[in-house]
């Protein structure tokens, strides 16, 4: 009769060791949580106040650690949260929308460059034609361009052509 009681008592003592395997952490609101499960992934490492102690046998036996590493890796991979299909669909839709916006911006930029290119070429044709060209000044008076001003305008038109006509 003593032997079964001794076996039960020893098994209860062995199980009591697992009860001390507690996690303790502080959440964002400052509330302290105690659980036998690890804290959520969004809890920073500095807010984890207590971890369960590893048994001395596991620390003393490197061969046991090496053997348990694949099992621990699979447990970690199983512990990763599954992605919500709806959330994943929203994320993909947002990415596609962002890409569409970027493509639209690229098309607008390309159209603006093409228009600038055409205007610069037309302006350069007029400047190279030798016709008298006049500009309106601040007072609303017509001013005929001299050779120096014509050359400066032609140079600006060539720069725009070089940058926008590709």
Short mmCIF file of N, CA and C in Angstrom, two decimals:
data_model
loop_
_atom_site.label_atom_id
_atom_site.label_comp_id
_atom_site.label_asym_id
_atom_site.label_seq_id
_atom_site.Cartn_x
_atom_site.Cartn_y
_atom_site.Cartn_z
N UNK A 1 0.82 -1.19 0.00
CA UNK A 1 0.00 0.00 0.00
C UNK A 1 0.87 1.26 0.00
N UNK A 2 2.01 1.16 0.61
CA UNK A 2 2.88 2.33 0.68
C UNK A 2 3.48 2.66 -0.68
N UNK A 3 3.79 1.69 -1.47
CA UNK A 3 4.45 1.90 -2.75
C UNK A 3 3.54 2.69 -3.70
N UNK A 4 2.26 2.34 -3.87
CA UNK A 4 1.42 3.15 -4.75
C UNK A 4 1.27 4.58 -4.25
N UNK A 5 1.16 4.76 -2.93
CA UNK A 5 1.06 6.13 -2.40
C UNK A 5 2.34 6.91 -2.67
N UNK A 6 3.47 6.25 -2.54
CA UNK A 6 4.75 6.90 -2.80
C UNK A 6 4.86 7.28 -4.27
N UNK A 7 4.40 6.40 -5.18
CA UNK A 7 4.44 6.68 -6.61
C UNK A 7 3.53 7.87 -6.93
N UNK A 8 2.35 7.92 -6.34
CA UNK A 8 1.41 9.03 -6.57
C UNK A 8 2.01 10.32 -6.04
N UNK A 9 2.61 10.30 -4.87
CA UNK A 9 3.20 11.50 -4.29
C UNK A 9 4.35 12.02 -5.15
N UNK A 10 5.18 11.11 -5.65
CA UNK A 10 6.30 11.52 -6.50
C UNK A 10 5.81 12.09 -7.84
N UNK A 11 4.76 11.48 -8.39
CA UNK A 11 4.23 12.02 -9.65
C UNK A 11 3.60 13.39 -9.45
N UNK A 12 2.96 13.61 -8.30
CA UNK A 12 2.40 14.93 -8.01
C UNK A 12 3.51 15.97 -7.84
N UNK A 13 4.61 15.57 -7.22
CA UNK A 13 5.74 16.49 -7.09
C UNK A 13 6.35 16.82 -8.44
N UNK A 14 6.42 15.83 -9.32
CA UNK A 14 6.96 16.07 -10.66
C UNK A 14 6.05 16.99 -11.45
N UNK A 15 4.74 16.83 -11.29
CA UNK A 15 3.79 17.70 -11.99
C UNK A 15 3.80 19.10 -11.42
N UNK A 16 4.14 19.25 -10.15
CA UNK A 16 4.19 20.57 -9.54
C UNK A 16 5.27 21.42 -10.17
N UNK A 17 6.30 20.81 -10.71
CA UNK A 17 7.36 21.56 -11.38
C UNK A 17 6.83 22.27 -12.61
N UNK A 18 5.90 21.65 -13.32
CA UNK A 18 5.31 22.28 -14.50
C UNK A 18 4.42 23.45 -14.12
N UNK A 19 3.82 23.42 -12.96
CA UNK A 19 2.96 24.52 -12.53
C UNK A 19 3.75 25.79 -12.29
N UNK A 20 5.04 25.65 -12.01
CA UNK A 20 5.85 26.85 -11.78
C UNK A 20 6.34 27.46 -13.09
N UNK A 21 6.07 26.77 -14.21
CA UNK A 21 6.49 27.30 -15.50
C UNK A 21 5.52 28.39 -15.92
N UNK A 22 5.73 29.59 -15.40
CA UNK A 22 4.81 30.69 -15.63
C UNK A 22 5.50 31.82 -16.39
N UNK A 23 4.74 32.47 -17.24
CA UNK A 23 5.18 33.68 -17.93
C UNK A 23 4.54 34.86 -17.23
N UNK A 24 5.28 35.94 -17.15
CA UNK A 24 4.76 37.16 -16.53
C UNK A 24 5.19 38.32 -17.41
N UNK A 25 4.23 39.17 -17.85
CA UNK A 25 4.54 40.29 -18.72
C UNK A 25 3.60 41.45 -18.46
N UNK A 26 4.03 42.61 -18.92
CA UNK A 26 3.24 43.84 -18.79
C UNK A 26 2.75 44.23 -20.18
N UNK A 27 1.44 44.51 -20.30
CA UNK A 27 0.90 44.90 -21.60
C UNK A 27 1.06 46.40 -21.80
N UNK A 28 0.56 46.90 -22.91
CA UNK A 28 0.73 48.33 -23.24
C UNK A 28 0.06 49.25 -22.23
N UNK A 29 -1.03 48.78 -21.63
CA UNK A 29 -1.75 49.60 -20.66
C UNK A 29 -1.08 49.56 -19.29
N UNK A 30 -0.04 48.74 -19.13
CA UNK A 30 0.66 48.65 -17.86
C UNK A 30 0.14 47.55 -16.97
N UNK A 31 -0.87 46.81 -17.41
CA UNK A 31 -1.44 45.73 -16.62
C UNK A 31 -0.52 44.51 -16.70
N UNK A 32 -0.32 43.83 -15.57
CA UNK A 32 0.56 42.68 -15.52
C UNK A 32 -0.27 41.42 -15.72
N UNK A 33 0.22 40.52 -16.59
CA UNK A 33 -0.44 39.26 -16.90
C UNK A 33 0.47 38.12 -16.49
N UNK A 34 -0.14 37.06 -15.96
CA UNK A 34 0.60 35.84 -15.60
C UNK A 34 -0.11 34.69 -16.28
N UNK A 35 0.65 33.86 -16.98
CA UNK A 35 0.05 32.76 -17.73
C UNK A 35 1.06 31.65 -17.93
N UNK A 36 0.55 30.47 -18.26
CA UNK A 36 1.45 29.39 -18.62
C UNK A 36 1.77 29.42 -20.11
N UNK A 37 1.15 30.33 -20.84
CA UNK A 37 1.43 30.53 -22.26
C UNK A 37 2.31 31.75 -22.44
N UNK A 38 3.16 31.79 -23.45
CA UNK A 38 4.01 32.96 -23.66
C UNK A 38 3.17 34.17 -24.03
N UNK A 39 3.72 35.37 -23.84
CA UNK A 39 2.97 36.59 -24.17
C UNK A 39 2.77 36.71 -25.68
N UNK A 40 1.82 37.53 -26.12
CA UNK A 40 1.63 37.75 -27.56
C UNK A 40 2.89 38.32 -28.19
N UNK A 41 3.00 38.18 -29.50
CA UNK A 41 4.20 38.63 -30.21
C UNK A 41 4.40 40.13 -30.16
N UNK A 42 3.34 40.90 -29.97
CA UNK A 42 3.48 42.36 -29.98
C UNK A 42 3.99 42.91 -28.66
N UNK A 43 4.19 42.06 -27.65
CA UNK A 43 4.73 42.51 -26.37
C UNK A 43 6.25 42.63 -26.52
N UNK A 44 6.82 43.82 -26.27
CA UNK A 44 8.27 43.98 -26.41
C UNK A 44 9.03 43.12 -25.40
N UNK A 45 10.24 42.77 -25.74
CA UNK A 45 11.07 41.91 -24.90
C UNK A 45 11.30 42.53 -23.52
N UNK A 46 11.39 43.83 -23.44
CA UNK A 46 11.65 44.49 -22.15
C UNK A 46 10.47 44.41 -21.20
N UNK A 47 9.26 44.14 -21.73
CA UNK A 47 8.08 44.05 -20.88
C UNK A 47 7.82 42.63 -20.38
N UNK A 48 8.63 41.66 -20.80
CA UNK A 48 8.50 40.31 -20.28
C UNK A 48 9.25 40.29 -18.95
N UNK A 49 8.50 40.09 -17.86
CA UNK A 49 9.07 40.19 -16.52
C UNK A 49 9.61 38.86 -16.01
N UNK A 50 9.00 37.74 -16.45
CA UNK A 50 9.44 36.44 -15.96
C UNK A 50 9.20 35.39 -17.04
N UNK A 51 10.17 34.49 -17.14
CA UNK A 51 10.06 33.37 -18.06
C UNK A 51 10.11 32.08 -17.25
N UNK A 52 9.55 31.01 -17.80
CA UNK A 52 9.67 29.75 -17.07
C UNK A 52 11.12 29.29 -17.04
N UNK A 53 11.52 28.73 -15.91
CA UNK A 53 12.90 28.24 -15.77
C UNK A 53 13.05 26.95 -16.54
N UNK A 54 14.21 26.79 -17.21
CA UNK A 54 14.48 25.55 -17.92
C UNK A 54 14.94 24.50 -16.92
N UNK A 55 14.55 23.27 -17.11
CA UNK A 55 15.04 22.22 -16.20
C UNK A 55 16.55 22.09 -16.30
N UNK A 56 17.18 21.75 -15.19
CA UNK A 56 18.65 21.64 -15.14
C UNK A 56 19.14 20.54 -16.06
N UNK A 57 18.36 19.49 -16.27
CA UNK A 57 18.82 18.39 -17.12
C UNK A 57 18.91 18.84 -18.57
N UNK A 58 18.01 19.69 -19.01
CA UNK A 58 18.05 20.14 -20.40
C UNK A 58 19.25 21.05 -20.64
N UNK A 59 19.60 21.84 -19.61
CA UNK A 59 20.74 22.73 -19.77
C UNK A 59 22.06 21.97 -19.68
N UNK A 60 22.08 20.91 -18.89
CA UNK A 60 23.32 20.19 -18.69
C UNK A 60 23.62 19.22 -19.83
N UNK A 61 22.63 18.89 -20.65
CA UNK A 61 22.81 17.89 -21.69
C UNK A 61 22.67 18.52 -23.07
N UNK A 62 23.78 18.93 -23.71
CA UNK A 62 23.69 19.54 -25.03
C UNK A 62 23.15 18.61 -26.10
N UNK A 63 23.35 17.29 -25.94
CA UNK A 63 22.83 16.35 -26.92
C UNK A 63 21.30 16.36 -26.89
N UNK A 64 20.73 16.49 -25.71
CA UNK A 64 19.26 16.56 -25.59
C UNK A 64 18.74 17.84 -26.23
N UNK A 65 19.49 18.94 -26.08
CA UNK A 65 19.08 20.21 -26.71
C UNK A 65 19.10 20.08 -28.22
N UNK A 66 20.13 19.43 -28.76
CA UNK A 66 20.23 19.26 -30.21
C UNK A 66 19.11 18.38 -30.73
N UNK A 67 18.75 17.35 -29.96
CA UNK A 67 17.68 16.45 -30.38
C UNK A 67 16.32 17.14 -30.32
N UNK A 68 16.15 18.04 -29.35
CA UNK A 68 14.85 18.70 -29.19
C UNK A 68 14.72 19.93 -30.08
N UNK A 69 15.80 20.36 -30.75
CA UNK A 69 15.74 21.57 -31.58
C UNK A 69 14.76 21.44 -32.73
N UNK A 70 14.72 20.32 -33.48
CA UNK A 70 13.72 20.23 -34.55
C UNK A 70 12.30 20.27 -34.02
N UNK A 71 12.07 19.62 -32.87
CA UNK A 71 10.73 19.63 -32.29
C UNK A 71 10.36 21.04 -31.86
N UNK A 72 11.31 21.78 -31.29
CA UNK A 72 11.04 23.15 -30.88
C UNK A 72 10.79 24.04 -32.08
N UNK A 73 11.53 23.82 -33.16
CA UNK A 73 11.33 24.62 -34.37
C UNK A 73 9.95 24.38 -34.95
N UNK A 74 9.51 23.10 -34.94
CA UNK A 74 8.17 22.83 -35.48
C UNK A 74 7.11 23.40 -34.57
N UNK A 75 7.35 23.42 -33.25
CA UNK A 75 6.38 24.01 -32.33
C UNK A 75 6.29 25.51 -32.55
N UNK A 76 7.42 26.15 -32.82
CA UNK A 76 7.41 27.59 -33.07
C UNK A 76 6.67 27.88 -34.37
N UNK A 77 6.91 27.06 -35.41
CA UNK A 77 6.23 27.31 -36.67
C UNK A 77 4.74 27.07 -36.54
N UNK A 78 4.34 26.11 -35.69
CA UNK A 78 2.91 25.89 -35.47
C UNK A 78 2.31 27.02 -34.66
N UNK A 79 3.11 27.67 -33.80
CA UNK A 79 2.59 28.73 -32.95
C UNK A 79 2.38 30.03 -33.72
N UNK A 80 2.97 30.14 -34.91
CA UNK A 80 2.80 31.37 -35.70
C UNK A 80 1.33 31.52 -36.08
N UNK A 81 0.81 32.71 -35.96
CA UNK A 81 -0.61 32.89 -36.28
C UNK A 81 -0.85 32.74 -37.78
N UNK A 82 -1.95 32.16 -38.10
CA UNK A 82 -2.35 31.99 -39.49
C UNK A 82 -2.83 33.34 -40.00
N UNK A 83 -2.60 33.60 -41.28
CA UNK A 83 -3.05 34.88 -41.83
C UNK A 83 -4.53 34.80 -42.14
N UNK A 84 -5.20 35.87 -41.87
CA UNK A 84 -6.62 35.98 -42.15
C UNK A 84 -6.80 36.20 -43.64
N UNK A 85 -7.59 35.37 -44.33
CA UNK A 85 -7.73 35.53 -45.78
C UNK A 85 -8.31 36.89 -46.16
N UNK A 86 -9.24 37.39 -45.37
CA UNK A 86 -9.83 38.69 -45.68
C UNK A 86 -8.80 39.81 -45.51
N UNK A 87 -8.01 39.71 -44.47
CA UNK A 87 -6.96 40.70 -44.25
C UNK A 87 -5.92 40.64 -45.36
N UNK A 88 -5.57 39.43 -45.77
CA UNK A 88 -4.60 39.26 -46.85
C UNK A 88 -5.15 39.83 -48.16
N UNK A 89 -6.45 39.62 -48.40
CA UNK A 89 -7.08 40.15 -49.62
C UNK A 89 -7.07 41.67 -49.60
N UNK A 90 -7.36 42.26 -48.44
CA UNK A 90 -7.33 43.72 -48.33
C UNK A 90 -5.93 44.27 -48.56
N UNK A 91 -4.94 43.56 -48.00
CA UNK A 91 -3.55 44.01 -48.17
C UNK A 91 -3.16 43.97 -49.64
N UNK A 92 -3.53 42.89 -50.33
CA UNK A 92 -3.20 42.78 -51.75
C UNK A 92 -3.93 43.85 -52.56
N UNK A 93 -5.19 44.11 -52.20
CA UNK A 93 -5.95 45.15 -52.91
C UNK A 93 -5.31 46.51 -52.70
N UNK A 94 -4.85 46.78 -51.49
CA UNK A 94 -4.19 48.06 -51.21
C UNK A 94 -2.88 48.17 -52.00
N UNK A 95 -2.14 47.07 -52.09
CA UNK A 95 -0.90 47.09 -52.87
C UNK A 95 -1.18 47.34 -54.35
N UNK A 96 -2.21 46.67 -54.87
CA UNK A 96 -2.57 46.86 -56.27
C UNK A 96 -3.03 48.29 -56.53
N UNK A 97 -3.78 48.85 -55.58
CA UNK A 97 -4.24 50.23 -55.73
C UNK A 97 -3.05 51.19 -55.72
N UNK A 98 -2.09 50.93 -54.85
CA UNK A 98 -0.89 51.76 -54.79
C UNK A 98 -0.11 51.67 -56.10
N UNK A 99 0.03 50.46 -56.63
CA UNK A 99 0.73 50.29 -57.90
C UNK A 99 -0.01 50.99 -59.03
N UNK A 100 -1.34 50.93 -59.02
CA UNK A 100 -2.13 51.61 -60.05
C UNK A 100 -1.92 53.11 -59.97
N UNK A 101 -1.89 53.64 -58.74
CA UNK A 101 -1.64 55.09 -58.57
C UNK A 101 -0.26 55.47 -59.09
N UNK A 102 0.73 54.64 -58.78
CA UNK A 102 2.09 54.93 -59.26
C UNK A 102 2.16 54.87 -60.78
N UNK A 103 1.48 53.90 -61.38
CA UNK A 103 1.47 53.80 -62.84
C UNK A 103 0.77 55.00 -63.46
N UNK A 104 -0.34 55.45 -62.84
CA UNK A 104 -1.05 56.63 -63.34
C UNK A 104 -0.16 57.86 -63.26
N UNK A 105 0.57 58.00 -62.15
CA UNK A 105 1.49 59.14 -62.00
C UNK A 105 2.59 59.07 -63.07
N UNK A 106 3.09 57.86 -63.35
CA UNK A 106 4.11 57.70 -64.39
C UNK A 106 3.55 58.08 -65.76
N UNK A 107 2.31 57.67 -66.04
CA UNK A 107 1.70 58.02 -67.33
C UNK A 107 1.51 59.53 -67.45
N UNK A 108 1.07 60.18 -66.36
CA UNK A 108 0.90 61.63 -66.40
C UNK A 108 2.23 62.33 -66.61
N UNK A 109 3.25 61.85 -65.94
CA UNK A 109 4.58 62.44 -66.10
C UNK A 109 5.07 62.27 -67.53
N UNK A 110 4.85 61.09 -68.09
CA UNK A 110 5.27 60.83 -69.47
C UNK A 110 4.52 61.74 -70.45
N UNK A 111 3.21 61.93 -70.22
CA UNK A 111 2.41 62.81 -71.09
C UNK A 111 2.89 64.26 -70.97
N UNK A 112 3.20 64.68 -69.75
CA UNK A 112 3.70 66.05 -69.55
C UNK A 112 5.05 66.24 -70.24
N UNK A 113 5.91 65.24 -70.14
CA UNK A 113 7.22 65.34 -70.80
C UNK A 113 7.06 65.40 -72.32
N UNK A 114 6.13 64.59 -72.85
CA UNK A 114 5.90 64.61 -74.30
C UNK A 114 5.40 65.97 -74.75
N UNK A 115 4.51 66.57 -73.97
CA UNK A 115 3.99 67.91 -74.31
C UNK A 115 5.10 68.95 -74.23
N UNK A 116 5.92 68.88 -73.17
CA UNK A 116 7.04 69.81 -73.05
C UNK A 116 8.02 69.64 -74.20
N UNK A 117 8.25 68.41 -74.60
CA UNK A 117 9.15 68.12 -75.72
C UNK A 117 8.62 68.77 -77.00
N UNK A 118 7.33 68.57 -77.27
CA UNK A 118 6.73 69.13 -78.50
C UNK A 118 6.80 70.66 -78.50
N UNK A 119 6.49 71.27 -77.35
CA UNK A 119 6.55 72.74 -77.27
C UNK A 119 7.97 73.26 -77.47
N UNK A 120 8.94 72.57 -76.87
CA UNK A 120 10.32 73.00 -77.01
C UNK A 120 10.78 72.87 -78.47
N UNK A 121 10.40 71.81 -79.13
CA UNK A 121 10.78 71.64 -80.55
C UNK A 121 10.13 72.72 -81.42
N UNK A 122 8.85 73.02 -81.15
CA UNK A 122 8.18 74.09 -81.91
C UNK A 122 8.87 75.43 -81.68
N UNK A 123 9.21 75.70 -80.43
CA UNK A 123 9.88 76.96 -80.10
C UNK A 123 11.24 77.03 -80.78
N UNK A 124 11.98 75.95 -80.79
CA UNK A 124 13.30 75.93 -81.42
C UNK A 124 13.17 76.13 -82.93
N UNK A 125 12.15 75.54 -83.55
CA UNK A 125 11.92 75.74 -84.99
C UNK A 125 11.67 77.22 -85.28
N UNK A 126 10.86 77.87 -84.45
CA UNK A 126 10.59 79.30 -84.66
C UNK A 126 11.86 80.11 -84.49
N UNK A 127 12.64 79.79 -83.46
CA UNK A 127 13.85 80.55 -83.20
C UNK A 127 14.87 80.36 -84.33
N UNK A 128 14.95 79.15 -84.88
CA UNK A 128 15.91 78.88 -85.94
C UNK A 128 15.43 79.38 -87.31
N UNK A 129 14.16 79.74 -87.42
CA UNK A 129 13.63 80.15 -88.72
C UNK A 129 14.16 81.52 -89.16
N UNK A 130 14.61 82.34 -88.23
CA UNK A 130 15.13 83.65 -88.58
C UNK A 130 14.06 84.73 -88.60
N UNK A 131 12.80 84.36 -88.37
CA UNK A 131 11.73 85.37 -88.32
C UNK A 131 11.91 86.24 -87.10
N UNK A 132 11.41 87.46 -87.20
CA UNK A 132 11.44 88.36 -86.04
C UNK A 132 10.45 87.83 -85.01
N UNK A 133 10.93 87.74 -83.77
CA UNK A 133 10.07 87.27 -82.69
C UNK A 133 9.95 88.36 -81.65
N UNK A 134 8.76 88.50 -81.11
CA UNK A 134 8.52 89.52 -80.11
C UNK A 134 7.92 88.87 -78.87
N UNK A 135 8.25 89.43 -77.73
CA UNK A 135 7.68 89.01 -76.46
C UNK A 135 6.98 90.22 -75.85
N UNK A 136 6.04 89.97 -74.97
CA UNK A 136 5.35 91.04 -74.28
C UNK A 136 6.00 91.19 -72.91
N UNK A 137 6.41 92.43 -72.59
CA UNK A 137 7.08 92.65 -71.30
C UNK A 137 6.05 92.90 -70.19
N UNK A 138 6.54 93.28 -69.01
CA UNK A 138 5.68 93.49 -67.84
C UNK A 138 4.66 94.60 -68.05
N UNK A 139 4.99 95.57 -68.85
CA UNK A 139 4.11 96.72 -69.07
C UNK A 139 3.11 96.46 -70.20
N UNK A 140 3.22 95.28 -70.82
CA UNK A 140 2.31 94.95 -71.91
C UNK A 140 2.79 95.44 -73.27
N UNK A 141 4.05 95.86 -73.35
CA UNK A 141 4.61 96.35 -74.61
C UNK A 141 5.30 95.20 -75.35
N UNK A 142 5.23 95.22 -76.66
CA UNK A 142 5.93 94.23 -77.47
C UNK A 142 7.41 94.60 -77.56
N UNK A 143 8.25 93.60 -77.35
CA UNK A 143 9.69 93.80 -77.42
C UNK A 143 10.24 92.75 -78.37
N UNK A 144 10.99 93.20 -79.39
CA UNK A 144 11.58 92.30 -80.38
C UNK A 144 12.83 91.67 -79.76
N UNK A 145 12.99 90.36 -79.97
CA UNK A 145 14.16 89.66 -79.43
C UNK A 145 15.39 89.97 -80.27
N UNK A 146 16.49 90.33 -79.61
CA UNK A 146 17.74 90.52 -80.34
C UNK A 146 18.46 89.17 -80.44
N UNK A 147 19.62 89.13 -81.07
CA UNK A 147 20.34 87.88 -81.33
C UNK A 147 20.76 87.18 -80.03
N UNK A 148 21.16 87.96 -79.03
CA UNK A 148 21.58 87.38 -77.74
C UNK A 148 20.40 86.71 -77.05
N UNK A 149 19.25 87.37 -77.01
CA UNK A 149 18.05 86.81 -76.39
C UNK A 149 17.56 85.57 -77.17
N UNK A 150 17.65 85.66 -78.50
CA UNK A 150 17.24 84.53 -79.35
C UNK A 150 18.14 83.31 -79.05
N UNK A 151 19.45 83.53 -78.91
CA UNK A 151 20.38 82.43 -78.62
C UNK A 151 20.10 81.83 -77.24
N UNK A 152 19.77 82.69 -76.26
CA UNK A 152 19.46 82.19 -74.91
C UNK A 152 18.19 81.36 -74.93
N UNK A 153 17.16 81.81 -75.64
CA UNK A 153 15.90 81.06 -75.76
C UNK A 153 16.13 79.73 -76.47
N UNK A 154 16.96 79.75 -77.52
CA UNK A 154 17.26 78.52 -78.25
C UNK A 154 18.00 77.53 -77.34
N UNK A 155 18.92 78.04 -76.53
CA UNK A 155 19.66 77.17 -75.61
C UNK A 155 18.71 76.53 -74.60
N UNK A 156 17.76 77.31 -74.04
CA UNK A 156 16.77 76.76 -73.10
C UNK A 156 15.92 75.70 -73.78
N UNK A 157 15.51 75.93 -74.99
CA UNK A 157 14.70 74.96 -75.73
C UNK A 157 15.49 73.67 -75.96
N UNK A 158 16.77 73.78 -76.27
CA UNK A 158 17.60 72.59 -76.48
C UNK A 158 17.75 71.78 -75.18
N UNK A 159 17.88 72.49 -74.05
CA UNK A 159 17.98 71.81 -72.76
C UNK A 159 16.70 71.04 -72.44
N UNK A 160 15.54 71.66 -72.73
CA UNK A 160 14.27 70.98 -72.49
C UNK A 160 14.15 69.76 -73.41
N UNK A 161 14.57 69.92 -74.65
CA UNK A 161 14.52 68.80 -75.60
C UNK A 161 15.43 67.66 -75.11
N UNK A 162 16.61 68.02 -74.62
CA UNK A 162 17.55 67.00 -74.14
C UNK A 162 16.99 66.26 -72.92
N UNK A 163 16.26 66.96 -72.06
CA UNK A 163 15.77 66.31 -70.85
C UNK A 163 14.43 65.60 -71.04
N UNK A 164 13.57 66.12 -71.88
CA UNK A 164 12.20 65.57 -71.98
C UNK A 164 11.95 64.74 -73.23
N UNK A 165 12.75 64.85 -74.25
CA UNK A 165 12.53 64.10 -75.49
C UNK A 165 13.42 62.86 -75.47
N UNK A 166 12.90 61.79 -74.97
CA UNK A 166 13.68 60.55 -74.89
C UNK A 166 12.99 59.46 -75.66
#
